[in-house]
GROMACS .gro file of N, CA and C in nm:
model
  450
    1UNK      N    1  -2.270  -1.004  -0.170
    1UNK     CA    2  -2.182  -1.049  -0.276
    1UNK      C    3  -2.075  -1.141  -0.220
    2UNK      N    4  -2.050  -1.248  -0.286
    2UNK     CA    5  -1.948  -1.341  -0.240
    2UNK      C    6  -1.815  -1.313  -0.308
    3UNK      N    7  -1.709  -1.322  -0.232
    3UNK     CA    8  -1.574  -1.310  -0.285
    3UNK      C    9  -1.502  -1.440  -0.253
    4UNK      N   10  -1.395  -1.466  -0.323
    4UNK     CA   11  -1.317  -1.586  -0.293
    4UNK      C   12  -1.170  -1.553  -0.301
    5UNK      N   13  -1.091  -1.636  -0.236
    5UNK     CA   14  -0.946  -1.616  -0.233
    5UNK      C   15  -0.881  -1.711  -0.331
    6UNK      N   16  -0.786  -1.659  -0.408
    6UNK     CA   17  -0.709  -1.741  -0.500
    6UNK      C   18  -0.567  -1.748  -0.447
    7UNK      N   19  -0.517  -1.868  -0.427
    7UNK     CA   20  -0.380  -1.888  -0.381
    7UNK      C   21  -0.308  -1.965  -0.490
    8UNK      N   22  -0.196  -1.912  -0.536
    8UNK     CA   23  -0.124  -1.974  -0.646
    8UNK      C   24   0.008  -2.032  -0.597
    9UNK      N   25   0.034  -2.158  -0.630
    9UNK     CA   26   0.162  -2.220  -0.599
    9UNK      C   27   0.188  -2.329  -0.703
   10UNK      N   28   0.311  -2.375  -0.712
   10UNK     CA   29   0.350  -2.474  -0.811
   10UNK      C   30   0.281  -2.607  -0.784
   11UNK      N   31   0.247  -2.677  -0.892
   11UNK     CA   32   0.175  -2.804  -0.882
   11UNK      C   33   0.253  -2.908  -0.803
   12UNK      N   34   0.386  -2.909  -0.818
   12UNK     CA   35   0.465  -3.011  -0.751
   12UNK      C   36   0.478  -2.988  -0.601
   13UNK      N   37   0.438  -2.871  -0.555
   13UNK     CA   38   0.447  -2.842  -0.411
   13UNK      C   39   0.332  -2.911  -0.339
   14UNK      N   40   0.362  -2.970  -0.228
   14UNK     CA   41   0.255  -3.020  -0.142
   14UNK      C   42   0.269  -2.946  -0.010
   15UNK      N   43   0.158  -2.897   0.037
   15UNK     CA   44   0.164  -2.823   0.161
   15UNK      C   45   0.035  -2.842   0.237
   16UNK      N   46   0.043  -2.827   0.366
   16UNK     CA   47  -0.072  -2.838   0.453
   16UNK      C   48  -0.111  -2.698   0.495
   17UNK      N   49  -0.233  -2.658   0.461
   17UNK     CA   50  -0.280  -2.523   0.494
   17UNK      C   51  -0.385  -2.529   0.604
   18UNK      N   52  -0.369  -2.442   0.701
   18UNK     CA   53  -0.467  -2.431   0.808
   18UNK      C   54  -0.593  -2.363   0.755
   19UNK      N   55  -0.575  -2.266   0.667
   19UNK     CA   56  -0.689  -2.195   0.608
   19UNK      C   57  -0.653  -2.148   0.469
   20UNK      N   58  -0.753  -2.147   0.381
   20UNK     CA   59  -0.738  -2.094   0.245
   20UNK      C   60  -0.878  -2.054   0.197
   21UNK      N   61  -0.926  -1.943   0.247
   21UNK     CA   62  -1.059  -1.899   0.210
   21UNK      C   63  -1.069  -1.748   0.212
   22UNK      N   64  -1.183  -1.696   0.166
   22UNK     CA   65  -1.200  -1.551   0.154
   22UNK      C   66  -1.226  -1.481   0.288
   23UNK      N   67  -1.250  -1.554   0.392
   23UNK     CA   68  -1.272  -1.494   0.523
   23UNK      C   69  -1.140  -1.483   0.599
   24UNK      N   70  -1.067  -1.592   0.607
   24UNK     CA   71  -0.944  -1.598   0.685
   24UNK      C   72  -0.821  -1.559   0.604
   25UNK      N   73  -0.822  -1.589   0.476
   25UNK     CA   74  -0.704  -1.569   0.392
   25UNK      C   75  -0.623  -1.697   0.391
   26UNK      N   76  -0.492  -1.686   0.390
   26UNK     CA   77  -0.405  -1.802   0.386
   26UNK      C   78  -0.327  -1.812   0.516
   27UNK      N   79  -0.329  -1.930   0.576
   27UNK     CA   80  -0.246  -1.955   0.694
   27UNK      C   81  -0.167  -2.082   0.667
   28UNK      N   82  -0.037  -2.069   0.666
   28UNK     CA   83   0.053  -2.182   0.650
   28UNK      C   84   0.143  -2.184   0.772
   29UNK      N   85   0.142  -2.293   0.845
   29UNK     CA   86   0.224  -2.304   0.966
   29UNK      C   87   0.346  -2.391   0.937
   30UNK      N   88   0.463  -2.341   0.968
   30UNK     CA   89   0.587  -2.416   0.946
   30UNK      C   90   0.579  -2.554   1.010
   31UNK      N   91   0.526  -2.562   1.130
   31UNK     CA   92   0.522  -2.690   1.203
   31UNK      C   93   0.435  -2.795   1.134
   32UNK      N   94   0.343  -2.753   1.048
   32UNK     CA   95   0.255  -2.848   0.978
   32UNK      C   96   0.316  -2.901   0.848
   33UNK      N   97   0.430  -2.849   0.807
   33UNK     CA   98   0.490  -2.886   0.680
   33UNK      C   99   0.590  -2.998   0.695
   34UNK      N  100   0.600  -3.082   0.592
   34UNK     CA  101   0.696  -3.192   0.592
   34UNK      C  102   0.838  -3.142   0.615
   35UNK      N  103   0.873  -3.034   0.547
   35UNK     CA  104   1.009  -2.979   0.558
   35UNK      C  105   1.018  -2.869   0.665
   36UNK      N  106   0.908  -2.849   0.740
   36UNK     CA  107   0.901  -2.750   0.850
   36UNK      C  108   0.923  -2.608   0.801
   37UNK      N  109   0.880  -2.578   0.677
   37UNK     CA  110   0.904  -2.446   0.619
   37UNK      C  111   0.790  -2.408   0.525
   38UNK      N  112   0.731  -2.291   0.546
   38UNK     CA  113   0.631  -2.236   0.454
   38UNK      C  114   0.699  -2.136   0.362
   39UNK      N  115   0.660  -2.135   0.239
   39UNK     CA  116   0.711  -2.036   0.146
   39UNK      C  117   0.638  -1.903   0.168
   40UNK      N  118   0.684  -1.798   0.102
   40UNK     CA  119   0.620  -1.667   0.109
   40UNK      C  120   0.519  -1.659  -0.004
   41UNK      N  121   0.390  -1.674   0.028
   41UNK     CA  122   0.286  -1.680  -0.074
   41UNK      C  123   0.215  -1.546  -0.090
   42UNK      N  124   0.160  -1.527  -0.209
   42UNK     CA  125   0.074  -1.412  -0.236
   42UNK      C  126  -0.069  -1.463  -0.246
   43UNK      N  127  -0.162  -1.385  -0.194
   43UNK     CA  128  -0.303  -1.420  -0.199
   43UNK      C  129  -0.376  -1.309  -0.272
   44UNK      N  130  -0.466  -1.345  -0.359
   44UNK     CA  131  -0.547  -1.247  -0.431
   44UNK      C  132  -0.693  -1.275  -0.400
   45UNK      N  133  -0.765  -1.172  -0.360
   45UNK     CA  134  -0.908  -1.185  -0.335
   45UNK      C  135  -0.981  -1.138  -0.460
   46UNK      N  136  -1.071  -1.220  -0.507
   46UNK     CA  137  -1.141  -1.192  -0.631
   46UNK      C  138  -1.289  -1.176  -0.599
   47UNK      N  139  -1.347  -1.066  -0.647
   47UNK     CA  140  -1.489  -1.038  -0.626
   47UNK      C  141  -1.555  -1.017  -0.761
   48UNK      N  142  -1.685  -1.039  -0.770
   48UNK     CA  143  -1.755  -1.012  -0.896
   48UNK      C  144  -1.740  -0.864  -0.933
   49UNK      N  145  -1.735  -0.834  -1.063
   49UNK     CA  146  -1.715  -0.696  -1.107
   49UNK      C  147  -1.826  -0.604  -1.058
   50UNK      N  148  -1.946  -0.657  -1.039
   50UNK     CA  149  -2.055  -0.572  -0.989
   50UNK      C  150  -2.027  -0.524  -0.847
   51UNK      N  151  -1.952  -0.602  -0.769
   51UNK     CA  152  -1.915  -0.561  -0.634
   51UNK      C  153  -1.822  -0.441  -0.640
   52UNK      N  154  -1.725  -0.444  -0.727
   52UNK     CA  155  -1.627  -0.336  -0.738
   52UNK      C  156  -1.687  -0.211  -0.803
   53UNK      N  157  -1.778  -0.227  -0.895
   53UNK     CA  158  -1.835  -0.113  -0.965
   53UNK      C  159  -1.902  -0.016  -0.868
   54UNK      N  160  -1.969  -0.070  -0.767
   54UNK     CA  161  -2.036   0.016  -0.670
   54UNK      C  162  -1.938   0.082  -0.573
   55UNK      N  163  -1.816   0.032  -0.567
   55UNK     CA  164  -1.717   0.081  -0.471
   55UNK      C  165  -1.626   0.190  -0.529
   56UNK      N  166  -1.643   0.227  -0.656
   56UNK     CA  167  -1.553   0.322  -0.721
   56UNK      C  168  -1.587   0.465  -0.677
   57UNK      N  169  -1.551   0.497  -0.552
   57UNK     CA  170  -1.583   0.629  -0.498
   57UNK      C  171  -1.458   0.713  -0.472
   58UNK      N  172  -1.339   0.656  -0.498
   58UNK     CA  173  -1.215   0.727  -0.473
   58UNK      C  174  -1.142   0.754  -0.604
   59UNK      N  175  -1.109   0.880  -0.627
   59UNK     CA  176  -1.030   0.920  -0.743
   59UNK      C  177  -0.892   0.963  -0.692
   60UNK      N  178  -0.787   0.926  -0.762
   60UNK     CA  179  -0.650   0.948  -0.714
   60UNK      C  180  -0.583   1.063  -0.787
   61UNK      N  181  -0.506   1.141  -0.712
   61UNK     CA  182  -0.424   1.247  -0.771
   61UNK      C  183  -0.305   1.184  -0.842
   62UNK      N  184  -0.226   1.266  -0.906
   62UNK     CA  185  -0.100   1.219  -0.961
   62UNK      C  186  -0.005   1.197  -0.843
   63UNK      N  187   0.111   1.139  -0.867
   63UNK     CA  188   0.212   1.119  -0.763
   63UNK      C  189   0.289   1.247  -0.739
   64UNK      N  190   0.320   1.274  -0.613
   64UNK     CA  191   0.400   1.390  -0.573
   64UNK      C  192   0.524   1.344  -0.498
   65UNK      N  193   0.637   1.410  -0.526
   65UNK     CA  194   0.762   1.384  -0.455
   65UNK      C  195   0.830   1.518  -0.434
   66UNK      N  196   0.797   1.588  -0.327
   66UNK     CA  197   0.847   1.723  -0.304
   66UNK      C  198   0.977   1.728  -0.225
   67UNK      N  199   1.010   1.620  -0.158
   67UNK     CA  200   1.125   1.622  -0.069
   67UNK      C  201   1.213   1.501  -0.097
   68UNK      N  202   1.342   1.520  -0.085
   68UNK     CA  203   1.436   1.409  -0.091
   68UNK      C  204   1.482   1.380   0.052
   69UNK      N  205   1.516   1.256   0.080
   69UNK     CA  206   1.559   1.226   0.217
   69UNK      C  207   1.675   1.317   0.257
   70UNK      N  208   1.665   1.369   0.377
   70UNK     CA  209   1.768   1.461   0.428
   70UNK      C  210   1.814   1.411   0.564
   71UNK      N  211   1.880   1.496   0.636
   71UNK     CA  212   1.927   1.461   0.771
   71UNK      C  213   1.810   1.427   0.864
   72UNK      N  214   1.691   1.483   0.836
   72UNK     CA  215   1.577   1.457   0.924
   72UNK      C  216   1.481   1.351   0.872
   73UNK      N  217   1.482   1.322   0.743
   73UNK     CA  218   1.393   1.222   0.686
   73UNK      C  219   1.334   1.267   0.555
   74UNK      N  220   1.218   1.210   0.519
   74UNK     CA  221   1.147   1.245   0.396
   74UNK      C  222   1.010   1.298   0.435
   75UNK      N  223   0.981   1.422   0.397
   75UNK     CA  224   0.861   1.493   0.442
   75UNK      C  225   0.773   1.524   0.321
   76UNK      N  226   0.665   1.450   0.305
   76UNK     CA  227   0.568   1.471   0.197
   76UNK      C  228   0.436   1.514   0.262
   77UNK      N  229   0.436   1.633   0.321
   77UNK     CA  230   0.319   1.677   0.397
   77UNK      C  231   0.214   1.741   0.306
   78UNK      N  232   0.089   1.723   0.342
   78UNK     CA  233  -0.022   1.777   0.264
   78UNK      C  234  -0.014   1.929   0.255
   79UNK      N  235   0.017   1.995   0.365
   79UNK     CA  236   0.026   2.142   0.367
   79UNK      C  237   0.128   2.193   0.264
   80UNK      N  238   0.247   2.136   0.267
   80UNK     CA  239   0.351   2.182   0.175
   80UNK      C  240   0.322   2.142   0.031
   81UNK      N  241   0.264   2.025   0.010
   81UNK     CA  242   0.229   1.983  -0.126
   81UNK      C  243   0.122   2.075  -0.184
   82UNK      N  244   0.024   2.114  -0.103
   82UNK     CA  245  -0.079   2.208  -0.151
   82UNK      C  246  -0.019   2.344  -0.187
   83UNK      N  247   0.078   2.390  -0.106
   83UNK     CA  248   0.144   2.518  -0.135
   83UNK      C  249   0.222   2.512  -0.266
   84UNK      N  250   0.288   2.400  -0.291
   84UNK     CA  251   0.370   2.385  -0.411
   84UNK      C  252   0.289   2.346  -0.535
   85UNK      N  253   0.170   2.289  -0.516
   85UNK     CA  254   0.086   2.242  -0.627
   85UNK      C  255  -0.058   2.287  -0.606
   86UNK      N  256  -0.083   2.418  -0.610
   86UNK     CA  257  -0.219   2.468  -0.582
   86UNK      C  258  -0.324   2.410  -0.678
   87UNK      N  259  -0.437   2.372  -0.620
   87UNK     CA  260  -0.550   2.322  -0.699
   87UNK      C  261  -0.535   2.178  -0.747
   88UNK      N  262  -0.428   2.109  -0.710
   88UNK     CA  263  -0.408   1.973  -0.760
   88UNK      C  264  -0.445   1.864  -0.659
   89UNK      N  265  -0.481   1.905  -0.537
   89UNK     CA  266  -0.524   1.810  -0.435
   89UNK      C  267  -0.656   1.860  -0.379
   90UNK      N  268  -0.753   1.772  -0.368
   90UNK     CA  269  -0.886   1.811  -0.322
   90UNK      C  270  -0.882   1.868  -0.180
   91UNK      N  271  -0.992   1.930  -0.141
   91UNK     CA  272  -1.001   1.995  -0.010
   91UNK      C  273  -0.998   1.894   0.105
   92UNK      N  274  -1.057   1.776   0.084
   92UNK     CA  275  -1.068   1.678   0.192
   92UNK      C  276  -1.028   1.538   0.145
   93UNK      N  277  -0.900   1.510   0.134
   93UNK     CA  278  -0.859   1.376   0.093
   93UNK      C  279  -0.910   1.270   0.190
   94UNK      N  280  -0.946   1.155   0.135
   94UNK     CA  281  -0.998   1.046   0.217
   94UNK      C  282  -0.901   0.927   0.223
   95UNK      N  283  -0.794   0.933   0.145
   95UNK     CA  284  -0.697   0.823   0.143
   95UNK      C  285  -0.561   0.877   0.101
   96UNK      N  286  -0.457   0.802   0.134
   96UNK     CA  287  -0.321   0.836   0.092
   96UNK      C  288  -0.250   0.706   0.058
   97UNK      N  289  -0.163   0.712  -0.040
   97UNK     CA  290  -0.078   0.599  -0.076
   97UNK      C  291   0.064   0.652  -0.090
   98UNK      N  292   0.159   0.576  -0.041
   98UNK     CA  293   0.299   0.615  -0.052
   98UNK      C  294   0.381   0.497  -0.103
   99UNK      N  295   0.476   0.528  -0.192
   99UNK     CA  296   0.564   0.428  -0.251
   99UNK      C  297   0.705   0.483  -0.258
  100UNK      N  298   0.804   0.395  -0.267
  100UNK     CA  299   0.941   0.441  -0.284
  100UNK      C  300   0.957   0.493  -0.427
  101UNK      N  301   1.040   0.595  -0.441
  101UNK     CA  302   1.062   0.655  -0.573
  101UNK      C  303   1.143   0.561  -0.662
  102UNK      N  304   1.244   0.496  -0.606
  102UNK     CA  305   1.334   0.416  -0.690
  102UNK      C  306   1.275   0.283  -0.737
  103UNK      N  307   1.204   0.211  -0.651
  103UNK     CA  308   1.154   0.079  -0.690
  103UNK      C  309   1.002   0.070  -0.698
  104UNK      N  310   0.933   0.176  -0.660
  104UNK     CA  311   0.787   0.180  -0.660
  104UNK      C  312   0.726   0.080  -0.560
  105UNK      N  313   0.804   0.044  -0.458
  105UNK     CA  314   0.754  -0.049  -0.355
  105UNK      C  315   0.660   0.025  -0.261
  106UNK      N  316   0.550  -0.039  -0.220
  106UNK     CA  317   0.462   0.024  -0.122
  106UNK      C  318   0.540   0.057   0.006
  107UNK      N  319   0.516   0.174   0.061
  107UNK     CA  320   0.587   0.218   0.182
  107UNK      C  321   0.569   0.117   0.294
  108UNK      N  322   0.452   0.057   0.302
  108UNK     CA  323   0.423  -0.037   0.410
  108UNK      C  324   0.506  -0.166   0.399
  109UNK      N  325   0.570  -0.187   0.285
  109UNK     CA  326   0.650  -0.308   0.266
  109UNK      C  327   0.799  -0.284   0.287
  110UNK      N  328   0.839  -0.162   0.323
  110UNK     CA  329   0.981  -0.130   0.337
  110UNK      C  330   1.038  -0.164   0.473
  111UNK      N  331   0.952  -0.184   0.571
  111UNK     CA  332   1.000  -0.211   0.706
  111UNK      C  333   1.036  -0.085   0.783
  112UNK      N  334   1.015   0.031   0.722
  112UNK     CA  335   1.046   0.155   0.792
  112UNK      C  336   0.927   0.201   0.876
  113UNK      N  337   0.956   0.282   0.978
  113UNK     CA  338   0.852   0.338   1.064
  113UNK      C  339   0.821   0.479   1.016
  114UNK      N  340   0.694   0.519   1.026
  114UNK     CA  341   0.651   0.649   0.977
  114UNK      C  342   0.593   0.733   1.089
  115UNK      N  343   0.630   0.860   1.092
  115UNK     CA  344   0.577   0.953   1.189
  115UNK      C  345   0.432   0.986   1.154
  116UNK      N  346   0.405   1.007   1.025
  116UNK     CA  347   0.268   1.032   0.977
  116UNK      C  348   0.246   0.955   0.848
  117UNK      N  349   0.127   0.897   0.836
  117UNK     CA  350   0.082   0.833   0.713
  117UNK      C  351  -0.069   0.852   0.712
  118UNK      N  352  -0.112   0.973   0.676
  118UNK     CA  353  -0.250   1.014   0.695
  118UNK      C  354  -0.296   1.103   0.580
  119UNK      N  355  -0.419   1.085   0.532
  119UNK     CA  356  -0.468   1.171   0.424
  119UNK      C  357  -0.488   1.316   0.467
  120UNK      N  358  -0.496   1.343   0.597
  120UNK     CA  359  -0.516   1.481   0.642
  120UNK      C  360  -0.385   1.551   0.678
  121UNK      N  361  -0.279   1.475   0.699
  121UNK     CA  362  -0.149   1.534   0.733
  121UNK      C  363  -0.048   1.512   0.622
  122UNK      N  364  -0.053   1.396   0.560
  122UNK     CA  365   0.043   1.359   0.458
  122UNK      C  366   0.130   1.245   0.509
  123UNK      N  367   0.251   1.239   0.455
  123UNK     CA  368   0.342   1.128   0.485
  123UNK      C  369   0.475   1.182   0.535
  124UNK      N  370   0.521   1.130   0.648
  124UNK     CA  371   0.652   1.169   0.702
  124UNK      C  372   0.725   1.044   0.750
  125UNK      N  373   0.843   1.024   0.693
  125UNK     CA  374   0.934   0.921   0.743
  125UNK      C  375   1.048   0.998   0.809
  126UNK      N  376   1.062   0.980   0.939
  126UNK     CA  377   1.163   1.054   1.015
  126UNK      C  378   1.282   0.964   1.044
  127UNK      N  379   1.401   1.016   1.011
  127UNK     CA  380   1.523   0.941   1.042
  127UNK      C  381   1.536   0.925   1.192
  128UNK      N  382   1.600   0.817   1.233
  128UNK     CA  383   1.623   0.794   1.375
  128UNK      C  384   1.750   0.713   1.393
  129UNK      N  385   1.777   0.674   1.515
  129UNK     CA  386   1.900   0.599   1.542
  129UNK      C  387   1.906   0.467   1.464
  130UNK      N  388   1.790   0.409   1.433
  130UNK     CA  389   1.788   0.279   1.366
  130UNK      C  390   1.732   0.284   1.225
  131UNK      N  391   1.715   0.404   1.169
  131UNK     CA  392   1.660   0.410   1.033
  131UNK      C  393   1.702   0.536   0.961
  132UNK      N  394   1.736   0.517   0.833
  132UNK     CA  395   1.758   0.627   0.739
  132UNK      C  396   1.651   0.612   0.633
  133UNK      N  397   1.564   0.711   0.622
  133UNK     CA  398   1.448   0.700   0.535
  133UNK      C  399   1.484   0.694   0.387
  134UNK      N  400   1.404   0.617   0.315
  134UNK     CA  401   1.415   0.612   0.169
  134UNK      C  402   1.344   0.735   0.111
  135UNK      N  403   1.353   0.752  -0.020
  135UNK     CA  404   1.284   0.861  -0.088
  135UNK      C  405   1.145   0.810  -0.127
  136UNK      N  406   1.042   0.879  -0.081
  136UNK     CA  407   0.904   0.836  -0.105
  136UNK      C  408   0.829   0.936  -0.192
  137UNK      N  409   0.725   0.885  -0.258
  137UNK     CA  410   0.630   0.968  -0.330
  137UNK      C  411   0.492   0.936  -0.273
  138UNK      N  412   0.399   1.030  -0.288
  138UNK     CA  413   0.264   1.009  -0.235
  138UNK      C  414   0.160   1.051  -0.337
  139UNK      N  415   0.041   0.997  -0.319
  139UNK     CA  416  -0.076   1.045  -0.392
  139UNK      C  417  -0.193   1.038  -0.296
  140UNK      N  418  -0.293   1.120  -0.323
  140UNK     CA  419  -0.407   1.131  -0.235
  140UNK      C  420  -0.534   1.083  -0.304
  141UNK      N  421  -0.618   1.014  -0.228
  141UNK     CA  422  -0.747   0.971  -0.276
  141UNK      C  423  -0.851   1.074  -0.235
  142UNK      N  424  -0.930   1.113  -0.333
  142UNK     CA  425  -1.034   1.214  -0.309
  142UNK      C  426  -1.170   1.156  -0.348
  143UNK      N  427  -1.277   1.208  -0.286
  143UNK     CA  428  -1.410   1.162  -0.328
  143UNK      C  429  -1.431   1.196  -0.476
  144UNK      N  430  -1.477   1.098  -0.553
  144UNK     CA  431  -1.503   1.123  -0.696
  144UNK      C  432  -1.625   1.211  -0.711
  145UNK      N  433  -1.617   1.302  -0.803
  145UNK     CA  434  -1.730   1.387  -0.839
  145UNK      C  435  -1.747   1.384  -0.988
  146UNK      N  436  -1.872   1.379  -1.037
  146UNK     CA  437  -1.893   1.378  -1.181
  146UNK      C  438  -1.828   1.500  -1.245
  147UNK      N  439  -1.755   1.476  -1.353
  147UNK     CA  440  -1.693   1.587  -1.426
  147UNK      C  441  -1.561   1.633  -1.370
  148UNK      N  442  -1.517   1.577  -1.259
  148UNK     CA  443  -1.389   1.617  -1.201
  148UNK      C  444  -1.292   1.500  -1.215
  149UNK      N  445  -1.182   1.525  -1.280
  149UNK     CA  446  -1.082   1.422  -1.303
  149UNK      C  447  -0.956   1.460  -1.228
  150UNK      N  448  -0.906   1.371  -1.143
  150UNK     CA  449  -0.783   1.400  -1.069
  150UNK      C  450  -0.671   1.360  -1.157
   0.00000   0.00000   0.00000
């Protein structure tokens, strides 16, 4: 199946791109630009719907937020979430997603470092000398089974 990359920018912008395809993605080098500056672009990869239909093997739980940031950080561990929400998380999660509670920003976009970000352990942002953790929520991806709705 072929996929392609869509890059969106204003018509009046002229820019020199090193790459703009579904294999490499987007590469804009400051040194190649007239004004020596690349903007912050978003890239979307688009695939035929038949490609995605075969890939729907992950079902997601609801969002959980069991801990608020404290002196040690924000601890959204699988063990504690299972204890507090019995039967709401599958036996063997295959994926995890974490976002900030206040802005719904992906955890990976916050610039913070994480002690754990794993479907088998959960999510832990630990405070340190250079970071005070934000408040995060998590959800787990589980293998989809017919008749089971997360």
